[in-house]
Amino acid sequence: MSERKVAIVGAGLVGSLLSIYLTKRGYQVTVFERRGDMRAVGYEGGRSINLALSNRGIRALKEVDLDKEIKSIAIPMHRRVMHDQESKLTFQPYGKEGEFINSVSRSALNVLLMNKAEALGVQFNFEQRIAHVDLTKTIFSVHSGLSTVDCGPFDLIIGADGAFSAVRGAMQITDRFDYWQDYTDHGYKELHIPSGEAGSFKLEKNALHIWPRESFMMIALPNPDGSFTCTLFFPFSGKPSFDELKTDAEVSMFFESTFPDAVELMPALLEDYNTNPTSSLVTIKCFPWVRNKTLLIGDAAHAMVPFYGQGMNAGFEDCRVLNRMLDQYNDDWQTVLPLFEQTRKKDADAIAQLALDNFIEMRDLVADADFLLRKKIEARLHQLYPTQWIPLYSMVTFHDEMPYSIAYETGQKQKKIMDEVMNTRGIERNWESLNFKEIVNKLV
């Protein structure tokens, strides 16, 4: 790179983190964002799914010296709490003692990252909508107010502009570019449980709460002010569905019968339900991620549904892996770019599939007795043979040195073995007398 000038399109979580990494390497980084500066105009509410920050994301934040700051805005969640339709609770730890994920506000984390980036010298340009990208000349034009402005040339353009990326849009009209997207039949709507007196929590604070209802579910994640951000994942059509709930009376009746212990904690339910939009959920895969000197990263390259809590973590890991490769190859981008897309593509595909699979687990299985017994057996296997049998969730969430693709492949083998184990006659009574060594040997 002659002048080491990099343009990052998108000032979201991944774009802001990547700007920090590259600035620390000595690059002159400019970030272009179509929205206004959330620090001045506020954050667009009503579309939040609180983030579940886990080891992969924390590892990247630690590399840019933000691991301590993140603790002030994160709430550890040690377990799932499942709420059935009779308001009875069951519990499932996320891992062994000391392992947890963190509830983080998207806007609070984004502000933290932008402030850090600006302090290092990153230039942010807001209200700059990409109009055209010239992939051969590494330049682009933006709509800024009533005018269109040309930007560049740059040594590198990085599209970190999310699932509906304008940079990827330019790539999609090039030859031999593969693109695939799939919307789920479910949408989501943000709801809210306010804090109690003096900022107290009305539900268990250090937990992710789930109301599994087979074909749909609601979740709630804690916020530092004592409130919970709730998300209803619900079919667009059918019975029941968003289409079916047309009046306030229908909404109230549905929530009172379906989520009885939650609805009494939601005084603004109808206002939230009617005001907040019904948003869609999409999985996007594409390849290649590189055209000439333009790169896609994060959701622009691999958007996924939120049911493994890994979308942000995967994007942060993209940044960390890219930085590690730049270390390894002395900032030789001609070597790094093709290596990066080849390495991360298979991992991105793996976690996207795991996210889709986990929706079924969360909405259908977490309150199922056979499922809970299965998890109990796997926990015992991990306790007895901690390096040989690691539960899939732990591989993905806590073992940040393990590629997603390896975790997926291992998880598929474990599933086949556990299917056989669960067919053992009298398993619910005799599971503690299983030959655990024999089970582990099947995996090894």
PDB file of N, CA and C in Angstrom, residues 369-440:
ATOM      1  N   ALA A 369     -38.368 -32.478  28.556  1.00  0.00           N
ATOM      2  CA  ALA A 369     -37.693 -33.316  29.550  1.00  0.00           C
ATOM      3  C   ALA A 369     -36.575 -34.141  28.915  1.00  0.00           C
ATOM      4  N   ASP A 370     -36.817 -34.715  27.736  1.00  0.00           N
ATOM      5  CA  ASP A 370     -35.781 -35.518  27.073  1.00  0.00           C
ATOM      6  C   ASP A 370     -34.586 -34.656  26.696  1.00  0.00           C
ATOM      7  N   PHE A 371     -34.847 -33.435  26.247  1.00  0.00           N
ATOM      8  CA  PHE A 371     -33.767 -32.537  25.879  1.00  0.00           C
ATOM      9  C   PHE A 371     -32.928 -32.177  27.102  1.00  0.00           C
ATOM     10  N   LEU A 372     -33.598 -31.877  28.206  1.00  0.00           N
ATOM     11  CA  LEU A 372     -32.865 -31.510  29.419  1.00  0.00           C
ATOM     12  C   LEU A 372     -32.043 -32.687  29.942  1.00  0.00           C
ATOM     13  N   LEU A 373     -32.573 -33.912  29.814  1.00  0.00           N
ATOM     14  CA  LEU A 373     -31.811 -35.099  30.202  1.00  0.00           C
ATOM     15  C   LEU A 373     -30.599 -35.272  29.288  1.00  0.00           C
ATOM     16  N   ARG A 374     -30.794 -35.048  28.018  1.00  0.00           N
ATOM     17  CA  ARG A 374     -29.688 -35.134  27.058  1.00  0.00           C
ATOM     18  C   ARG A 374     -28.569 -34.170  27.435  1.00  0.00           C
ATOM     19  N   LYS A 375     -28.946 -32.933  27.783  1.00  0.00           N
ATOM     20  CA  LYS A 375     -27.952 -31.945  28.187  1.00  0.00           C
ATOM     21  C   LYS A 375     -27.253 -32.353  29.483  1.00  0.00           C
ATOM     22  N   LYS A 376     -27.997 -32.982  30.383  1.00  0.00           N
ATOM     23  CA  LYS A 376     -27.428 -33.427  31.648  1.00  0.00           C
ATOM     24  C   LYS A 376     -26.379 -34.525  31.413  1.00  0.00           C
ATOM     25  N   ILE A 377     -26.670 -35.428  30.472  1.00  0.00           N
ATOM     26  CA  ILE A 377     -25.718 -36.499  30.145  1.00  0.00           C
ATOM     27  C   ILE A 377     -24.470 -35.911  29.499  1.00  0.00           C
ATOM     28  N   GLU A 378     -24.666 -34.957  28.600  1.00  0.00           N
ATOM     29  CA  GLU A 378     -23.510 -34.322  27.953  1.00  0.00           C
ATOM     30  C   GLU A 378     -22.669 -33.553  28.968  1.00  0.00           C
ATOM     31  N   ALA A 379     -23.328 -32.924  29.939  1.00  0.00           N
ATOM     32  CA  ALA A 379     -22.581 -32.220  30.982  1.00  0.00           C
ATOM     33  C   ALA A 379     -21.735 -33.193  31.802  1.00  0.00           C
ATOM     34  N   ARG A 380     -22.286 -34.381  32.078  1.00  0.00           N
ATOM     35  CA  ARG A 380     -21.516 -35.390  32.811  1.00  0.00           C
ATOM     36  C   ARG A 380     -20.330 -35.880  31.968  1.00  0.00           C
ATOM     37  N   LEU A 381     -20.548 -36.072  30.674  1.00  0.00           N
ATOM     38  CA  LEU A 381     -19.450 -36.475  29.791  1.00  0.00           C
ATOM     39  C   LEU A 381     -18.339 -35.424  29.810  1.00  0.00           C
ATOM     40  N   HIS A 382     -18.726 -34.173  29.773  1.00  0.00           N
ATOM     41  CA  HIS A 382     -17.735 -33.097  29.781  1.00  0.00           C
ATOM     42  C   HIS A 382     -17.012 -33.029  31.122  1.00  0.00           C
ATOM     43  N   GLN A 383     -17.746 -33.293  32.196  1.00  0.00           N
ATOM     44  CA  GLN A 383     -17.145 -33.293  33.526  1.00  0.00           C
ATOM     45  C   GLN A 383     -16.111 -34.401  33.657  1.00  0.00           C
ATOM     46  N   LEU A 384     -16.435 -35.589  33.141  1.00  0.00           N
ATOM     47  CA  LEU A 384     -15.539 -36.742  33.261  1.00  0.00           C
ATOM     48  C   LEU A 384     -14.385 -36.680  32.265  1.00  0.00           C
ATOM     49  N   TYR A 385     -14.652 -36.154  31.073  1.00  0.00           N
ATOM     50  CA  TYR A 385     -13.650 -36.127  29.993  1.00  0.00           C
ATOM     51  C   TYR A 385     -13.627 -34.718  29.379  1.00  0.00           C
ATOM     52  N   PRO A 386     -13.116 -33.745  30.118  1.00  0.00           N
ATOM     53  CA  PRO A 386     -13.263 -32.340  29.728  1.00  0.00           C
ATOM     54  C   PRO A 386     -12.591 -31.956  28.417  1.00  0.00           C
ATOM     55  N   THR A 387     -11.551 -32.666  28.022  1.00  0.00           N
ATOM     56  CA  THR A 387     -10.878 -32.312  26.767  1.00  0.00           C
ATOM     57  C   THR A 387     -11.343 -33.161  25.596  1.00  0.00           C
ATOM     58  N   GLN A 388     -12.068 -34.242  25.882  1.00  0.00           N
ATOM     59  CA  GLN A 388     -12.491 -35.148  24.814  1.00  0.00           C
ATOM     60  C   GLN A 388     -13.934 -34.921  24.393  1.00  0.00           C
ATOM     61  N   TRP A 389     -14.795 -34.553  25.342  1.00  0.00           N
ATOM     62  CA  TRP A 389     -16.201 -34.292  25.007  1.00  0.00           C
ATOM     63  C   TRP A 389     -16.549 -32.891  25.491  1.00  0.00           C
ATOM     64  N   ILE A 390     -16.634 -31.969  24.549  1.00  0.00           N
ATOM     65  CA  ILE A 390     -17.009 -30.584  24.855  1.00  0.00           C
ATOM     66  C   ILE A 390     -18.360 -30.336  24.190  1.00  0.00           C
ATOM     67  N   PRO A 391     -19.394 -29.973  24.953  1.00  0.00           N
ATOM     68  CA  PRO A 391     -20.703 -29.715  24.340  1.00  0.00           C
ATOM     69  C   PRO A 391     -20.603 -28.672  23.235  1.00  0.00           C
ATOM     70  N   LEU A 392     -21.460 -28.829  22.231  1.00  0.00           N
ATOM     71  CA  LEU A 392     -21.420 -27.941  21.073  1.00  0.00           C
ATOM     72  C   LEU A 392     -21.533 -26.484  21.478  1.00  0.00           C
ATOM     73  N   TYR A 393     -22.463 -26.162  22.373  1.00  0.00           N
ATOM     74  CA  TYR A 393     -22.628 -24.764  22.774  1.00  0.00           C
ATOM     75  C   TYR A 393     -21.343 -24.215  23.374  1.00  0.00           C
ATOM     76  N   SER A 394     -20.663 -25.033  24.162  1.00  0.00           N
ATOM     77  CA  SER A 394     -19.403 -24.587  24.775  1.00  0.00           C
ATOM     78  C   SER A 394     -18.317 -24.398  23.724  1.00  0.00           C
ATOM     79  N   MET A 395     -18.264 -25.303  22.739  1.00  0.00           N
ATOM     80  CA  MET A 395     -17.272 -25.153  21.669  1.00  0.00           C
ATOM     81  C   MET A 395     -17.448 -23.825  20.950  1.00  0.00           C
ATOM     82  N   VAL A 396     -18.691 -23.483  20.654  1.00  0.00           N
ATOM     83  CA  VAL A 396     -18.972 -22.257  19.914  1.00  0.00           C
ATOM     84  C   VAL A 396     -18.755 -21.021  20.791  1.00  0.00           C
ATOM     85  N   THR A 397     -19.219 -21.090  22.037  1.00  0.00           N
ATOM     86  CA  THR A 397     -19.325 -19.895  22.858  1.00  0.00           C
ATOM     87  C   THR A 397     -18.085 -19.617  23.699  1.00  0.00           C
ATOM     88  N   PHE A 398     -17.459 -20.666  24.213  1.00  0.00           N
ATOM     89  CA  PHE A 398     -16.372 -20.465  25.174  1.00  0.00           C
ATOM     90  C   PHE A 398     -14.997 -20.859  24.643  1.00  0.00           C
ATOM     91  N   HIS A 399     -14.928 -21.658  23.581  1.00  0.00           N
ATOM     92  CA  HIS A 399     -13.639 -22.108  23.042  1.00  0.00           C
ATOM     93  C   HIS A 399     -13.315 -21.281  21.798  1.00  0.00           C
ATOM     94  N   ASP A 400     -12.845 -20.046  22.043  1.00  0.00           N
ATOM     95  CA  ASP A 400     -12.663 -19.112  20.932  1.00  0.00           C
ATOM     96  C   ASP A 400     -11.486 -19.466  20.042  1.00  0.00           C
ATOM     97  N   GLU A 401     -10.663 -20.441  20.443  1.00  0.00           N
ATOM     98  CA  GLU A 401      -9.570 -20.870  19.574  1.00  0.00           C
ATOM     99  C   GLU A 401     -10.038 -21.898  18.546  1.00  0.00           C
ATOM    100  N   MET A 402     -11.253 -22.421  18.696  1.00  0.00           N
ATOM    101  CA  MET A 402     -11.770 -23.466  17.809  1.00  0.00           C
ATOM    102  C   MET A 402     -12.574 -22.845  16.667  1.00  0.00           C
ATOM    103  N   PRO A 403     -12.223 -23.096  15.415  1.00  0.00           N
ATOM    104  CA  PRO A 403     -13.011 -22.560  14.298  1.00  0.00           C
ATOM    105  C   PRO A 403     -14.454 -23.057  14.358  1.00  0.00           C
ATOM    106  N   TYR A 404     -15.371 -22.196  13.920  1.00  0.00           N
ATOM    107  CA  TYR A 404     -16.782 -22.587  13.889  1.00  0.00           C
ATOM    108  C   TYR A 404     -16.985 -23.877  13.090  1.00  0.00           C
ATOM    109  N   SER A 405     -16.263 -24.024  12.001  1.00  0.00           N
ATOM    110  CA  SER A 405     -16.459 -25.198  11.144  1.00  0.00           C
ATOM    111  C   SER A 405     -16.091 -26.492  11.864  1.00  0.00           C
ATOM    112  N   ILE A 406     -15.048 -26.450  12.683  1.00  0.00           N
ATOM    113  CA  ILE A 406     -14.660 -27.636  13.449  1.00  0.00           C
ATOM    114  C   ILE A 406     -15.697 -27.921  14.529  1.00  0.00           C
ATOM    115  N   ALA A 407     -16.190 -26.872  15.176  1.00  0.00           N
ATOM    116  CA  ALA A 407     -17.234 -27.048  16.189  1.00  0.00           C
ATOM    117  C   ALA A 407     -18.473 -27.681  15.564  1.00  0.00           C
ATOM    118  N   TYR A 408     -18.842 -27.218  14.376  1.00  0.00           N
ATOM    119  CA  TYR A 408     -20.026 -27.763  13.699  1.00  0.00           C
ATOM    120  C   TYR A 408     -19.839 -29.242  13.371  1.00  0.00           C
ATOM    121  N   GLU A 409     -18.695 -29.583  12.784  1.00  0.00           N
ATOM    122  CA  GLU A 409     -18.441 -30.980  12.413  1.00  0.00           C
ATOM    123  C   GLU A 409     -18.436 -31.888  13.644  1.00  0.00           C
ATOM    124  N   THR A 410     -17.793 -31.436  14.719  1.00  0.00           N
ATOM    125  CA  THR A 410     -17.753 -32.226  15.948  1.00  0.00           C
ATOM    126  C   THR A 410     -19.145 -32.366  16.541  1.00  0.00           C
ATOM    127  N   GLY A 411     -19.914 -31.277  16.502  1.00  0.00           N
ATOM    128  CA  GLY A 411     -21.272 -31.320  17.022  1.00  0.00           C
ATOM    129  C   GLY A 411     -22.160 -32.294  16.279  1.00  0.00           C
ATOM    130  N   GLN A 412     -21.961 -32.418  14.970  1.00  0.00           N
ATOM    131  CA  GLN A 412     -22.747 -33.377  14.191  1.00  0.00           C
ATOM    132  C   GLN A 412     -22.428 -34.814  14.611  1.00  0.00           C
ATOM    133  N   LYS A 413     -21.152 -35.080  14.892  1.00  0.00           N
ATOM    134  CA  LYS A 413     -20.762 -36.414  15.363  1.00  0.00           C
ATOM    135  C   LYS A 413     -21.362 -36.689  16.742  1.00  0.00           C
ATOM    136  N   GLN A 414     -21.296 -35.682  17.623  1.00  0.00           N
ATOM    137  CA  GLN A 414     -21.860 -35.845  18.957  1.00  0.00           C
ATOM    138  C   GLN A 414     -23.362 -36.101  18.898  1.00  0.00           C
ATOM    139  N   LYS A 415     -24.045 -35.404  18.006  1.00  0.00           N
ATOM    140  CA  LYS A 415     -25.492 -35.577  17.897  1.00  0.00           C
ATOM    141  C   LYS A 415     -25.840 -37.015  17.520  1.00  0.00           C
ATOM    142  N   LYS A 416     -25.107 -37.563  16.580  1.00  0.00           N
ATOM    143  CA  LYS A 416     -25.371 -38.939  16.153  1.00  0.00           C
ATOM    144  C   LYS A 416     -25.157 -39.917  17.304  1.00  0.00           C
ATOM    145  N   ILE A 417     -24.093 -39.706  18.073  1.00  0.00           N
ATOM    146  CA  ILE A 417     -23.811 -40.580  19.218  1.00  0.00           C
ATOM    147  C   ILE A 417     -24.897 -40.433  20.282  1.00  0.00           C
ATOM    148  N   MET A 418     -25.290 -39.194  20.575  1.00  0.00           N
ATOM    149  CA  MET A 418     -26.291 -38.961  21.614  1.00  0.00           C
ATOM    150  C   MET A 418     -27.668 -39.454  21.198  1.00  0.00           C
ATOM    151  N   ASP A 419     -27.968 -39.442  19.912  1.00  0.00           N
ATOM    152  CA  ASP A 419     -29.239 -40.023  19.450  1.00  0.00           C
ATOM    153  C   ASP A 419     -29.311 -41.502  19.835  1.00  0.00           C
ATOM    154  N   GLU A 420     -28.186 -42.199  19.679  1.00  0.00           N
ATOM    155  CA  GLU A 420     -28.137 -43.612  20.058  1.00  0.00           C
ATOM    156  C   GLU A 420     -28.274 -43.772  21.570  1.00  0.00           C
ATOM    157  N   VAL A 421     -27.574 -42.916  22.315  1.00  0.00           N
ATOM    158  CA  VAL A 421     -27.628 -42.999  23.775  1.00  0.00           C
ATOM    159  C   VAL A 421     -29.052 -42.787  24.282  1.00  0.00           C
ATOM    160  N   MET A 422     -29.742 -41.811  23.709  1.00  0.00           N
ATOM    161  CA  MET A 422     -31.092 -41.487  24.183  1.00  0.00           C
ATOM    162  C   MET A 422     -32.110 -42.567  23.840  1.00  0.00           C
ATOM    163  N   ASN A 423     -31.754 -43.487  22.941  1.00  0.00           N
ATOM    164  CA  ASN A 423     -32.631 -44.617  22.619  1.00  0.00           C
ATOM    165  C   ASN A 423     -32.432 -45.794  23.564  1.00  0.00           C
ATOM    166  N   THR A 424     -31.510 -45.638  24.525  1.00  0.00           N
ATOM    167  CA  THR A 424     -31.275 -46.702  25.507  1.00  0.00           C
ATOM    168  C   THR A 424     -32.526 -46.900  26.361  1.00  0.00           C
ATOM    169  N   ARG A 425     -32.926 -48.130  26.517  1.00  0.00           N
ATOM    170  CA  ARG A 425     -34.130 -48.428  27.286  1.00  0.00           C
ATOM    171  C   ARG A 425     -33.942 -47.973  28.742  1.00  0.00           C
ATOM    172  N   GLY A 426     -34.936 -47.296  29.269  1.00  0.00           N
ATOM    173  CA  GLY A 426     -34.899 -46.840  30.649  1.00  0.00           C
ATOM    174  C   GLY A 426     -33.893 -45.743  30.915  1.00  0.00           C
ATOM    175  N   ILE A 427     -33.512 -44.979  29.886  1.00  0.00           N
ATOM    176  CA  ILE A 427     -32.456 -43.979  30.007  1.00  0.00           C
ATOM    177  C   ILE A 427     -32.777 -42.945  31.083  1.00  0.00           C
ATOM    178  N   GLU A 428     -34.060 -42.597  31.227  1.00  0.00           N
ATOM    179  CA  GLU A 428     -34.425 -41.558  32.192  1.00  0.00           C
ATOM    180  C   GLU A 428     -34.187 -42.001  33.631  1.00  0.00           C
ATOM    181  N   ARG A 429     -34.176 -43.332  33.862  1.00  0.00           N
ATOM    182  CA  ARG A 429     -33.936 -43.855  35.213  1.00  0.00           C
ATOM    183  C   ARG A 429     -32.479 -44.260  35.428  1.00  0.00           C
ATOM    184  N   ASN A 430     -31.826 -44.703  34.364  1.00  0.00           N
ATOM    185  CA  ASN A 430     -30.519 -45.360  34.512  1.00  0.00           C
ATOM    186  C   ASN A 430     -29.366 -44.585  33.885  1.00  0.00           C
ATOM    187  N   TRP A 431     -29.569 -43.325  33.567  1.00  0.00           N
ATOM    188  CA  TRP A 431     -28.545 -42.623  32.809  1.00  0.00           C
ATOM    189  C   TRP A 431     -27.226 -42.512  33.565  1.00  0.00           C
ATOM    190  N   GLU A 432     -27.270 -42.465  34.889  1.00  0.00           N
ATOM    191  CA  GLU A 432     -26.035 -42.319  35.647  1.00  0.00           C
ATOM    192  C   GLU A 432     -25.162 -43.567  35.611  1.00  0.00           C
ATOM    193  N   SER A 433     -25.732 -44.693  35.202  1.00  0.00           N
ATOM    194  CA  SER A 433     -24.958 -45.933  35.113  1.00  0.00           C
ATOM    195  C   SER A 433     -24.477 -46.218  33.690  1.00  0.00           C
ATOM    196  N   LEU A 434     -24.611 -45.237  32.790  1.00  0.00           N
ATOM    197  CA  LEU A 434     -24.115 -45.407  31.424  1.00  0.00           C
ATOM    198  C   LEU A 434     -22.604 -45.616  31.418  1.00  0.00           C
ATOM    199  N   ASN A 435     -22.117 -46.295  30.392  1.00  0.00           N
ATOM    200  CA  ASN A 435     -20.679 -46.449  30.207  1.00  0.00           C
ATOM    201  C   ASN A 435     -20.160 -45.201  29.481  1.00  0.00           C
ATOM    202  N   PHE A 436     -19.815 -44.176  30.257  1.00  0.00           N
ATOM    203  CA  PHE A 436     -19.444 -42.893  29.671  1.00  0.00           C
ATOM    204  C   PHE A 436     -18.146 -42.984  28.872  1.00  0.00           C
ATOM    205  N   LYS A 437     -17.238 -43.831  29.306  1.00  0.00           N
ATOM    206  CA  LYS A 437     -15.978 -44.008  28.581  1.00  0.00           C
ATOM    207  C   LYS A 437     -16.245 -44.552  27.183  1.00  0.00           C
ATOM    208  N   GLU A 438     -17.148 -45.488  27.089  1.00  0.00           N
ATOM    209  CA  GLU A 438     -17.483 -46.067  25.783  1.00  0.00           C
ATOM    210  C   GLU A 438     -18.111 -45.017  24.866  1.00  0.00           C
ATOM    211  N   ILE A 439     -18.936 -44.150  25.440  1.00  0.00           N
ATOM    212  CA  ILE A 439     -19.562 -43.094  24.640  1.00  0.00           C
ATOM    213  C   ILE A 439     -18.505 -42.147  24.089  1.00  0.00           C
ATOM    214  N   VAL A 440     -17.560 -41.732  24.954  1.00  0.00           N
ATOM    215  CA  VAL A 440     -16.508 -40.829  24.524  1.00  0.00           C
ATOM    216  C   VAL A 440     -15.640 -41.464  23.461  1.00  0.00           C
TER     217      VAL A 440
END
